[in-house]
Coordinates of C-alpha atoms and ligand atoms in Angstrom, one line a residue:
V973 CA -12.8 -13.3 -36.7
G974 CA -13.3 -10.2 -38.8
G975 CA -11.8 -6.7 -39.0
V976 CA -8.2 -6.0 -38.4
A977 CA -7.9 -8.9 -35.9
A978 CA -8.1 -11.4 -38.7
A979 CA -4.6 -10.6 -39.7
Y980 CA -3.3 -11.8 -36.3
D981 CA -4.7 -15.3 -37.1
R982 CA -2.8 -15.3 -40.4
V983 CA 0.5 -14.0 -39.1
A984 CA 1.6 -14.6 -35.5
Y985 CA 2.4 -11.6 -33.4
P986 CA 4.9 -12.7 -30.8
G987 CA 4.0 -11.4 -27.3
F988 CA 6.5 -9.8 -24.8
A989 CA 6.4 -8.8 -21.2
F990 CA 6.1 -5.1 -21.3
H991 CA 7.8 -3.7 -18.2
Q992 CA 5.7 -0.5 -18.2
T993 CA 2.4 -2.3 -17.9
R994 CA 3.2 -4.1 -14.6
P995 CA 0.4 -3.5 -12.1
D996 CA 3.0 -2.7 -9.5
R997 CA 4.4 0.2 -11.7
L998 CA 0.8 1.5 -12.1
A999 CA 0.3 1.2 -8.3
V1000 CA 3.5 3.1 -7.5
I1001 CA 2.5 6.0 -9.9
G1002 CA -1.0 6.1 -8.6
R1003 CA 0.2 6.3 -5.0
L1004 CA 2.7 9.0 -5.8
H1005 CA -0.3 11.0 -7.2
G1006 CA -2.3 10.5 -4.0
M1007 CA -4.5 7.6 -5.3
R1008 CA -5.3 4.4 -3.3
P1009 CA -5.0 1.7 -6.0
A1010 CA -5.6 -1.9 -5.0
P1011 CA -2.7 -3.8 -3.5
V1012 CA -1.2 -5.7 -6.4
G1013 CA -0.9 -9.0 -4.4
S1014 CA -4.7 -9.3 -4.5
C1015 CA -6.1 -7.4 -7.4
R1016 CA -7.9 -8.0 -10.7
V1017 CA -6.3 -7.1 -14.0
L1018 CA -7.9 -6.9 -17.5
E1019 CA -5.8 -6.8 -20.6
L1020 CA -7.6 -5.6 -23.8
G1021 CA -6.2 -7.0 -27.1
C1022 CA -3.9 -9.3 -25.1
G1023 CA -2.7 -11.2 -28.2
D1024 CA -1.0 -14.4 -27.2
G1025 CA -1.2 -13.4 -23.5
V1026 CA 2.6 -13.4 -22.8
N1027 CA 2.3 -10.0 -21.0
L1028 CA -0.7 -11.0 -18.9
L1029 CA 0.8 -14.5 -18.1
T1030 CA 3.9 -12.7 -16.9
M1031 CA 1.9 -10.7 -14.4
A1032 CA -0.1 -13.8 -13.4
A1033 CA 3.1 -15.8 -12.7
A1034 CA 4.5 -13.0 -10.5
L1035 CA 1.3 -12.3 -8.6
P1036 CA -0.3 -15.7 -7.8
G1037 CA -2.9 -14.1 -5.4
S1038 CA -4.4 -11.9 -8.1
E1039 CA -6.8 -12.6 -11.0
F1040 CA -6.1 -11.9 -14.7
V1041 CA -8.4 -11.7 -17.6
G1042 CA -7.3 -11.1 -21.2
V1043 CA -9.5 -10.5 -24.3
D1044 CA -8.6 -10.6 -27.9
A1045 CA -10.7 -11.1 -31.1
A1046 CA -8.1 -13.3 -32.8
S1047 CA -8.6 -17.0 -32.0
K1048 CA -5.1 -18.5 -32.6
P1049 CA -3.2 -16.2 -30.3
V1050 CA -5.8 -16.7 -27.5
A1051 CA -5.5 -20.5 -28.0
S1052 CA -1.7 -20.3 -27.9
G1053 CA -1.7 -18.2 -24.7
T1054 CA -4.3 -20.5 -23.1
A1055 CA -2.1 -23.5 -23.8
L1056 CA 1.0 -21.8 -22.4
A1057 CA -0.9 -20.9 -19.2
Q1058 CA -1.9 -24.5 -18.8
E1059 CA 1.6 -25.7 -19.3
A1060 CA 2.8 -23.3 -16.7
G1061 CA 0.0 -24.3 -14.3
L1062 CA -1.3 -20.8 -14.0
G1063 CA -4.8 -21.1 -12.6
N1064 CA -5.3 -17.3 -12.1
V1065 CA -5.5 -16.3 -15.7
R1066 CA -8.2 -16.6 -18.4
L1067 CA -7.9 -15.5 -22.0
L1068 CA -11.2 -14.9 -23.8
E1069 CA -11.8 -14.7 -27.6
L1070 CA -13.9 -11.6 -27.6
D1071 CA -14.3 -8.5 -29.7
L1072 CA -13.7 -5.1 -27.9
E1073 CA -16.9 -3.9 -29.5
G1074 CA -19.1 -6.5 -27.8
L1075 CA -17.7 -7.1 -24.3
P1076 CA -20.1 -8.5 -21.7
G1077 CA -21.0 -6.3 -18.8
E1078 CA -20.3 -8.9 -16.1
L1079 CA -16.5 -9.0 -16.7
G1080 CA -15.6 -6.2 -14.3
P1081 CA -14.6 -4.5 -12.1
F1082 CA -10.9 -4.4 -12.5
D1083 CA -8.2 -2.6 -10.5
Y1084 CA -5.9 -2.3 -13.5
V1085 CA -6.8 -2.3 -17.2
V1086 CA -4.0 -2.6 -19.8
A1087 CA -4.3 -1.9 -23.5
H1088 CA -0.9 -2.1 -25.0
G1089 CA -0.3 -1.7 -28.8
I1090 CA -4.0 -1.6 -29.7
Y1091 CA -5.3 2.0 -29.9
S1092 CA -3.3 3.1 -32.9
W1093 CA -3.9 -0.2 -34.7
V1094 CA -7.7 -0.4 -34.8
P1095 CA -10.4 1.7 -36.6
P1096 CA -12.1 4.7 -34.8
Q1097 CA -15.1 2.7 -33.5
T1098 CA -12.8 0.2 -31.8
R1099 CA -10.7 2.9 -30.3
S1100 CA -13.8 4.3 -28.8
A1101 CA -14.9 0.8 -27.6
L1102 CA -11.4 0.5 -26.0
L1103 CA -11.8 3.7 -23.9
R1104 CA -15.4 2.7 -23.1
A1105 CA -14.2 -0.6 -21.7
C1106 CA -11.5 1.2 -19.6
R1107 CA -14.2 3.5 -18.1
E1108 CA -16.8 0.8 -17.6
Y1109 CA -14.6 -1.9 -16.0
L1110 CA -12.3 0.4 -13.9
A1111 CA -12.8 0.2 -10.2
P1112 CA -13.2 3.6 -8.5
Q1113 CA -9.4 3.8 -7.6
G1114 CA -8.5 1.8 -10.7
I1115 CA -5.8 2.7 -13.2
A1116 CA -5.8 2.1 -17.0
F1117 CA -2.8 1.9 -19.3
V1118 CA -3.2 2.8 -22.9
S1119 CA -0.3 3.0 -25.4
Y1120 CA -0.4 4.6 -28.9
N1121 CA 1.7 6.2 -31.6
A1122 CA 2.0 9.9 -31.0
Y1123 CA 2.7 13.0 -33.1
P1124 CA 4.8 14.8 -33.9
G1125 CA 7.4 12.0 -33.7
S1126 CA 5.2 9.6 -35.6
Y1127 CA 5.3 11.7 -38.8
L1128 CA 8.6 9.8 -39.3
R1129 CA 6.8 6.5 -39.1
D1130 CA 4.2 7.8 -41.5
M1131 CA 6.8 8.8 -44.0
A1132 CA 8.2 5.3 -44.1
R1133 CA 4.8 3.7 -43.9
E1134 CA 3.3 5.7 -46.8
A1135 CA 6.3 5.0 -49.0
L1136 CA 6.0 1.2 -48.2
E1137 CA 2.3 1.3 -48.6
W1138 CA 2.7 2.6 -52.1
H1139 CA 5.5 0.2 -52.9
L1140 CA 3.2 -2.7 -51.7
R1141 CA 0.0 -1.5 -53.3
D1142 CA -0.5 -4.7 -55.3
V1143 CA 1.1 -7.2 -52.9
H1144 CA -1.3 -9.0 -50.5
D1145 CA 0.5 -12.2 -49.5
P1146 CA 1.9 -11.6 -46.0
S1147 CA 5.3 -13.1 -46.5
L1148 CA 5.7 -11.4 -49.9
R1149 CA 4.7 -8.1 -48.3
I1150 CA 7.5 -8.5 -45.7
Q1151 CA 10.0 -9.5 -48.3
R1152 CA 9.2 -6.7 -50.7
A1153 CA 9.1 -4.1 -47.9
R1154 CA 12.6 -5.2 -46.8
E1155 CA 13.9 -4.7 -50.4
L1156 CA 12.8 -1.1 -50.4
M1157 CA 14.1 -0.6 -46.9
Q1158 CA 17.5 -2.0 -47.8
L1159 CA 17.7 0.1 -51.0
T1160 CA 16.9 3.2 -49.0
V1161 CA 19.7 2.4 -46.5
D1162 CA 22.2 1.4 -49.2
A1163 CA 21.5 4.4 -51.4
D1164 CA 22.6 6.7 -48.6
G1165 CA 20.9 9.8 -50.0
G1166 CA 23.5 12.1 -48.5
T1167 CA 21.2 14.9 -47.3
R1168 CA 19.9 15.4 -43.8
S1169 CA 16.4 14.5 -44.7
A1170 CA 17.5 11.4 -46.6
R1171 CA 19.4 10.3 -43.5
V1172 CA 16.4 10.7 -41.2
L1173 CA 14.4 8.3 -43.4
S1174 CA 17.2 5.8 -44.0
E1175 CA 18.0 5.6 -40.2
H1176 CA 14.4 4.8 -39.6
M1177 CA 14.4 2.2 -42.4
Q1178 CA 17.5 0.7 -40.9
A1179 CA 15.7 0.3 -37.6
L1180 CA 12.8 -1.4 -39.3
L1181 CA 15.1 -3.8 -41.0
A1182 CA 16.4 -4.9 -37.6
K1183 CA 12.8 -5.6 -36.4
N1184 CA 11.2 -9.1 -36.1
P1185 CA 9.5 -9.5 -39.5
N1186 CA 6.1 -10.4 -38.0
L1187 CA 6.1 -7.3 -35.8
L1188 CA 7.0 -5.3 -38.9
F1189 CA 4.1 -6.8 -40.8
H1190 CA 1.6 -5.9 -38.1
D1191 CA 3.1 -2.6 -36.7
D1192 CA 4.4 -0.9 -39.7
L1193 CA 2.7 -2.4 -42.7
A1194 CA -0.7 -2.7 -41.0
E1195 CA -3.9 -1.7 -42.7
V1196 CA -4.7 0.7 -39.8
N1197 CA -1.9 2.6 -38.0
T1198 CA -3.2 6.0 -36.7
A1199 CA -1.0 8.3 -34.6
V1200 CA -2.6 11.1 -32.5
Y1201 CA -1.4 14.2 -30.8
F1202 CA -1.5 13.8 -27.0
H1203 CA -4.1 16.6 -26.7
E1204 CA -6.4 14.7 -29.1
F1205 CA -5.9 11.5 -27.1
A1206 CA -6.6 13.3 -23.8
S1207 CA -9.8 14.8 -25.3
H1208 CA -10.9 11.4 -26.6
A1209 CA -10.3 9.9 -23.1
A1210 CA -12.2 12.8 -21.4
A1211 CA -15.1 12.3 -23.7
H1212 CA -15.3 8.7 -22.4
G1213 CA -15.1 9.9 -18.8
L1214 CA -11.4 9.3 -18.2
Q1215 CA -8.9 11.5 -16.6
F1216 CA -5.2 11.8 -17.5
L1217 CA -3.0 10.6 -14.6
S1218 CA 0.6 10.4 -15.9
E1219 CA 2.8 8.6 -18.3
A1220 CA 3.6 5.0 -17.2
D1221 CA 7.3 6.1 -17.1
L1222 CA 7.1 9.0 -14.7
A1223 CA 10.3 10.5 -16.2
E1224 CA 8.3 11.1 -19.4
S1225 CA 5.8 13.3 -17.6
R1226 CA 8.0 14.8 -14.8
G1227 CA 11.5 14.4 -16.1
I1228 CA 11.7 17.9 -17.4
E1229 CA 11.1 19.2 -13.9
L1230 CA 14.5 17.9 -12.9
V1231 CA 15.9 20.8 -15.0
P1232 CA 14.2 23.8 -13.3
E1233 CA 15.1 26.4 -16.0
L1234 CA 13.5 24.3 -18.8
A1235 CA 10.5 23.4 -16.7
A1236 CA 9.9 27.1 -16.0
R1237 CA 10.0 28.0 -19.7
L1238 CA 7.8 25.1 -20.7
G1239 CA 5.4 26.0 -17.8
R1240 CA 5.0 29.5 -19.2
L1241 CA 3.7 28.2 -22.5
A1242 CA 1.2 25.7 -21.0
S1243 CA -2.0 26.7 -19.3
D1244 CA -2.7 23.2 -17.8
R1245 CA -1.3 19.7 -17.5
I1246 CA -2.5 18.5 -20.8
E1247 CA -0.8 21.4 -22.6
R1248 CA 2.3 20.8 -20.6
E1249 CA 2.4 17.2 -21.8
Q1250 CA 1.8 18.3 -25.3
Y1251 CA 4.6 20.8 -25.3
T1252 CA 6.9 18.1 -23.8
D1253 CA 6.0 15.8 -26.8
I1254 CA 6.9 18.6 -29.1
V1255 CA 10.3 19.3 -27.6
K1256 CA 11.0 15.6 -27.4
N1257 CA 9.5 14.9 -30.8
R1258 CA 7.8 12.0 -29.1
M1259 CA 6.7 9.0 -31.3
F1260 CA 5.0 6.7 -28.7
R1261 CA 3.1 7.2 -25.5
E1262 CA 2.1 4.9 -22.6
T1263 CA -0.6 6.9 -20.8
L1264 CA -2.3 6.2 -17.5
L1265 CA -5.9 7.1 -17.0
C1266 CA -8.3 7.1 -14.0
H1267 CA -11.8 8.1 -13.1
P1268 CA -12.5 11.9 -13.5
D1269 CA -13.6 12.3 -9.9
V1270 CA -10.2 11.0 -8.5
E1271 CA -8.3 13.9 -6.9
L1272 CA -4.8 13.9 -8.2
R1273 CA -2.0 15.7 -6.4
E1274 CA 0.0 18.3 -8.4
D1275 CA 3.2 17.5 -6.5
L1276 CA 4.3 13.9 -5.9
D1277 CA 3.5 12.4 -2.5
A1278 CA 7.1 11.5 -1.4
A1279 CA 5.7 10.2 1.9
A1280 CA 4.1 7.3 0.0
V1281 CA 7.5 6.0 -0.8
R1282 CA 8.1 5.1 2.9
S1283 CA 6.1 1.9 2.7
M1284 CA 7.6 0.9 -0.7
A1285 CA 10.8 -1.0 -1.6
V1286 CA 13.5 0.3 -3.9
S1287 CA 16.0 -1.3 -6.3
G1288 CA 18.6 0.2 -8.5
A1289 CA 21.6 -0.6 -10.6
A1290 CA 23.0 2.9 -11.2
R1291 CA 26.8 2.4 -11.2
P1292 CA 29.1 4.9 -9.5
V1293 CA 31.5 5.9 -12.3
S1294 CA 34.4 6.2 -9.9
P1295 CA 35.8 2.9 -8.7
E1296 CA 35.9 4.2 -5.1
P1297 CA 33.2 6.8 -4.7
R1298 CA 33.6 9.2 -1.8
L1299 CA 30.5 9.4 0.4
D1300 CA 31.3 12.6 2.3
A1301 CA 29.8 16.0 1.7
G1302 CA 31.1 18.3 -0.9
V1303 CA 32.6 15.7 -3.3
E1304 CA 30.6 15.2 -6.5
E1305 CA 30.2 11.7 -7.7
L1306 CA 28.7 10.6 -11.0
F1307 CA 26.2 7.7 -11.3
E1308 CA 24.9 6.1 -14.4
T1309 CA 22.6 3.3 -15.5
R1310 CA 23.0 0.9 -18.4
E1311 CA 20.0 2.6 -20.1
G1312 CA 21.8 5.9 -20.0
A1313 CA 20.3 7.8 -17.0
R1314 CA 22.9 9.9 -15.2
L1315 CA 23.2 11.9 -12.0
A1316 CA 26.0 14.0 -10.6
T1317 CA 25.5 14.6 -6.9
D1318 CA 27.5 15.6 -3.8
A1319 CA 24.6 14.8 -1.4
P1320 CA 25.9 12.2 1.1
L1321 CA 22.5 10.6 1.6
V1322 CA 21.9 10.1 -2.1
K1323 CA 25.4 8.8 -2.7
R1324 CA 25.1 6.3 0.1
V1325 CA 21.7 5.0 -1.1
L1326 CA 22.9 4.6 -4.7
V1327 CA 26.1 2.8 -3.6
E1328 CA 24.1 0.4 -1.4
L1329 CA 21.5 -0.3 -4.1
H1330 CA 24.3 -0.9 -6.6
E1331 CA 26.1 -3.3 -4.3
R1332 CA 22.9 -5.3 -3.6
R1333 CA 21.5 -5.0 -7.2
P1334 CA 19.0 -6.0 -8.4
E1335 CA 17.5 -6.7 -5.0
A1336 CA 14.6 -4.6 -3.9
I1337 CA 15.1 -3.3 -0.4
P1338 CA 12.3 -2.0 1.8
V1339 CA 12.8 1.8 2.1
A1340 CA 12.2 1.4 5.9
D1341 CA 15.4 -0.7 6.0
L1342 CA 17.6 1.9 4.4
D1343 CA 19.8 4.0 6.7
A1344 CA 18.1 7.4 6.4
D1345 CA 20.5 9.0 8.9
G1346 CA 17.6 10.3 11.0
E1347 CA 16.0 12.0 8.0
P1348 CA 13.3 9.7 6.6
D1349 CA 11.5 12.6 4.9
A1350 CA 14.7 13.6 3.1
L1351 CA 15.3 10.0 2.1
C1352 CA 11.8 9.7 0.6
A1353 CA 12.1 13.0 -1.2
A1354 CA 15.5 11.9 -2.6
L1355 CA 14.1 8.5 -3.7
T1356 CA 11.1 10.2 -5.5
R1357 CA 13.5 12.4 -7.5
L1358 CA 15.8 9.4 -8.2
Y1359 CA 12.7 7.5 -9.5
T1360 CA 11.6 10.4 -11.6
G1361 CA 15.2 10.5 -13.0
R1362 CA 15.1 6.7 -13.8
L1363 CA 18.0 6.0 -11.4
V1364 CA 16.0 3.7 -9.2
E1365 CA 12.9 1.5 -9.4
L1366 CA 10.2 1.6 -6.8
W1367 CA 7.9 -1.3 -5.8
T1368 CA 4.8 -1.4 -3.7
E1369 CA 5.5 -5.2 -3.4
P1370 CA 8.9 -6.4 -4.2
P1371 CA 9.0 -9.3 -6.7
A1372 CA 9.0 -12.8 -5.3
T1373 CA 12.3 -13.8 -6.8
T1374 CA 15.7 -14.7 -5.3
M1375 CA 18.9 -13.0 -6.2
R1376 CA 21.1 -16.1 -5.4
A1377 CA 20.6 -19.6 -6.8
G1378 CA 20.1 -21.9 -3.9
P1379 CA 21.1 -25.6 -3.6
R1380 CA 18.2 -26.8 -5.7
P1381 CA 17.3 -23.8 -7.9
E1382 CA 13.7 -23.5 -9.2
A1383 CA 12.8 -21.3 -12.1
S1384 CA 9.5 -19.7 -12.5
P1385 CA 7.0 -22.2 -14.0
L1386 CA 6.1 -19.8 -16.8
A1387 CA 9.8 -19.4 -17.8
R1388 CA 10.1 -23.2 -17.7
A1389 CA 7.1 -23.6 -19.9
Q1390 CA 8.3 -21.0 -22.3
A1391 CA 11.7 -22.8 -22.5
A1392 CA 10.0 -26.2 -23.0
A1393 CA 7.9 -24.7 -25.8
G1394 CA 11.2 -23.6 -27.5
R1395 CA 10.3 -19.9 -27.3
E1396 CA 12.8 -17.2 -27.9
H1397 CA 12.1 -15.3 -24.7
A1398 CA 11.2 -16.2 -21.1
S1399 CA 9.4 -13.9 -18.8
S1400 CA 11.1 -12.9 -15.5
L1401 CA 9.4 -12.3 -12.2
M1402 CA 10.4 -8.7 -12.6
H1403 CA 8.3 -8.5 -15.7
D1404 CA 11.1 -8.5 -18.4
S1405 CA 11.4 -10.6 -21.5
V1406 CA 14.8 -12.4 -21.4
A1407 CA 16.2 -13.7 -24.7
L1408 CA 17.1 -17.4 -24.5
D1409 CA 19.9 -19.3 -26.2
P1410 CA 19.6 -23.0 -26.7
V1411 CA 21.7 -23.8 -23.6
G1412 CA 19.8 -21.4 -21.4
R1413 CA 16.6 -23.0 -22.7
R1414 CA 17.8 -26.5 -21.7
L1415 CA 19.0 -25.3 -18.3
L1416 CA 15.7 -23.5 -17.5
E1417 CA 13.7 -26.6 -18.3
L1418 CA 15.7 -28.6 -15.7
L1419 CA 15.2 -26.0 -12.9
D1420 CA 12.1 -27.5 -11.3
G1421 CA 13.6 -27.4 -7.8
S1422 CA 14.3 -31.1 -7.7
R1423 CA 18.0 -31.1 -8.9
D1424 CA 21.1 -30.2 -7.1
R1425 CA 24.3 -29.0 -8.8
A1426 CA 25.6 -32.5 -9.6
A1427 CA 22.3 -33.6 -11.1
L1428 CA 22.0 -30.4 -13.1
A1429 CA 25.6 -30.7 -14.4
A1430 CA 25.0 -34.4 -15.4
E1431 CA 21.7 -33.9 -17.1
L1432 CA 22.6 -30.7 -18.8
S1433 CA 25.9 -32.0 -20.2
A1434 CA 24.2 -35.2 -21.4
T1435 CA 21.5 -33.2 -23.2
L1436 CA 24.0 -30.8 -24.7
A1437 CA 26.3 -33.6 -25.9
E1438 CA 23.3 -35.4 -27.4
E1439 CA 22.3 -32.3 -29.3
G1440 CA 25.9 -31.4 -30.3
L1441 CA 25.4 -28.0 -28.7
A1442 CA 28.5 -27.5 -26.6
P1443 CA 31.6 -29.4 -25.6
V1444 CA 31.6 -30.6 -22.0
G1445 CA 34.9 -29.2 -20.7
P1446 CA 36.6 -28.9 -17.4
Q1447 CA 35.2 -25.4 -16.8
F1448 CA 31.7 -26.7 -17.2
E1449 CA 30.8 -26.6 -13.5
G1450 CA 32.1 -23.0 -13.2
Q1451 CA 30.1 -22.0 -16.2
L1452 CA 27.0 -23.7 -14.8
E1453 CA 27.3 -21.7 -11.6
T1454 CA 27.7 -18.5 -13.5
A1455 CA 24.7 -19.3 -15.6
L1456 CA 22.6 -20.1 -12.5
Q1457 CA 23.6 -16.9 -10.8
G1458 CA 22.9 -15.0 -14.0
L1459 CA 19.3 -16.4 -14.1
A1460 CA 18.9 -15.4 -10.5
G1461 CA 20.1 -11.8 -11.3
L1462 CA 17.6 -11.6 -14.1
G1463 CA 14.7 -12.5 -11.8
L1464 CA 14.0 -16.0 -13.3
L1465 CA 14.3 -18.0 -10.1
V1466 CA 11.5 -18.2 -7.5
A1467 CA 12.3 -17.3 -3.9
Ligands
SAM270 C1 -0.6 -5.0 -32.4 S1 -1.4 -6.3 -31.6 C2 -0.9 -6.1 -29.9 C3 -0.9 -7.3 -29.1 C4 -0.3 -7.1 -27.7 N1 -1.2 -6.3 -26.8 C5 1.1 -6.5 -27.7 O1 1.2 -5.3 -27.5 O2 2.0 -7.3 -28.0 C6 -3.1 -5.9 -31.6 C7 -4.0 -6.9 -31.1 O3 -5.3 -6.3 -31.0 C8 -6.3 -7.3 -31.4 N2 -7.5 -6.7 -31.9 C9 -7.7 -6.0 -33.0 N3 -9.0 -5.6 -33.1 C10 -9.6 -6.1 -32.0 C11 -11.0 -6.1 -31.6 N4 -11.9 -5.4 -32.3 N5 -11.3 -6.7 -30.4 C12 -10.4 -7.4 -29.7 N6 -9.1 -7.5 -30.1 C13 -8.7 -6.8 -31.3 C14 -5.5 -8.1 -32.4 O4 -6.1 -9.4 -32.6 C15 -4.1 -8.1 -31.8 O5 -3.9 -9.2 -31.0

């Protein structure tokens, strides 16, 4: 292994399930733009620079009828991902030790291509190879995901990075680099420079201090870390025959439209979609982008196709702020999500849908099963706006998970394998990384569908007592039930 990939063999880069890269999310956004992407239940997915494969394995576990290929030039992460796939019995995923600059032609075609956290961390020729691979392997209605550090927000990263680079100019040992970097970061935080500009840097250093040290080593102290303006990225993609589709989080591309006055002012500055996105980055001082691309001859709709929502499913956890929200017309109710999205509305249809989704959270309900009160078009238009405002999630195929732990609960085989390997996170069937504590890890390992509550309680308490992890008290059974329902709510149990 040569080039920048060699560093990933020296220092591990822990993989995560990145929610935004889910094929189903890409399919939803494609359909809303008038595309006909492959059904995610029987598709082919390629991940470029897949690292230890956790993101790809998470997809493979959730979509057993689809095929997944990951490539990465570093051998250790590929070997670790391959071992985890075997442990989890995932026969639909292959990780290949290959350099992006020499990929074989016969790999494709793929319906979805994902390149997360690569573009900014490789030299120019590899960045071009990455876009070439997207173009070459993408099926005609395929969608590619590429994330990268973006300007102007990334000037803040550059500020910290250049200071740390200078500080570490003679330090080459990885663990010493991490340790010495943390010293300067802590000093910057403690010194509390007092001015606004000092605070901007020290808040960023504070965030870096909180980061996993191995991620810090590769992300922030990396040899190559190049941010680009969106317009530069879009030109680079166009030069490789790729068209901008949207951000992977639709709110990033369309969110401003929810405030018509701002959208109109921004629209007057921009002569096309690319400029519109660029101005949005400026007003948001955006640091990072997750951009979707497709073939240039695909006709994309300007407005979103709300009718496409009719065949989808919807989930949502926006909470009505009032304990007893009124659903009749003319009464405004406020809804908010844990992530901070908010909506005040007096529309009875919207209020009714949000309350029902909240009551049944996090279940994904087919849109056709919701009570549209005789106005299915209005329902679909409302759901499209709610999706753009991050108040609901849309699914072309709802995740195959159960929301209630049954008599003999069974956890996803991937999550069980991650627990058995002592990993810090397990992947959910809804494509999230769930942090595990030692008790959760033991419990997940036991959930192979063969044990009822009594067996689970007996085996778990025995293991915990052996390891001196937790006292076995009279509330143990109640706690076990809460833990099981908690795992179900997180999407860790198979249906
Ligand atoms: C920052 S890590 C990102 C890993 C993973 N995609 C993620 O987001 O967690 C960058 C990855 O790109 C891989 N890489 C770097 N240069 C490469 C090349 N020329 N060909 C293939 N993989 C490469 C590295 O080995 C590493 O696994």
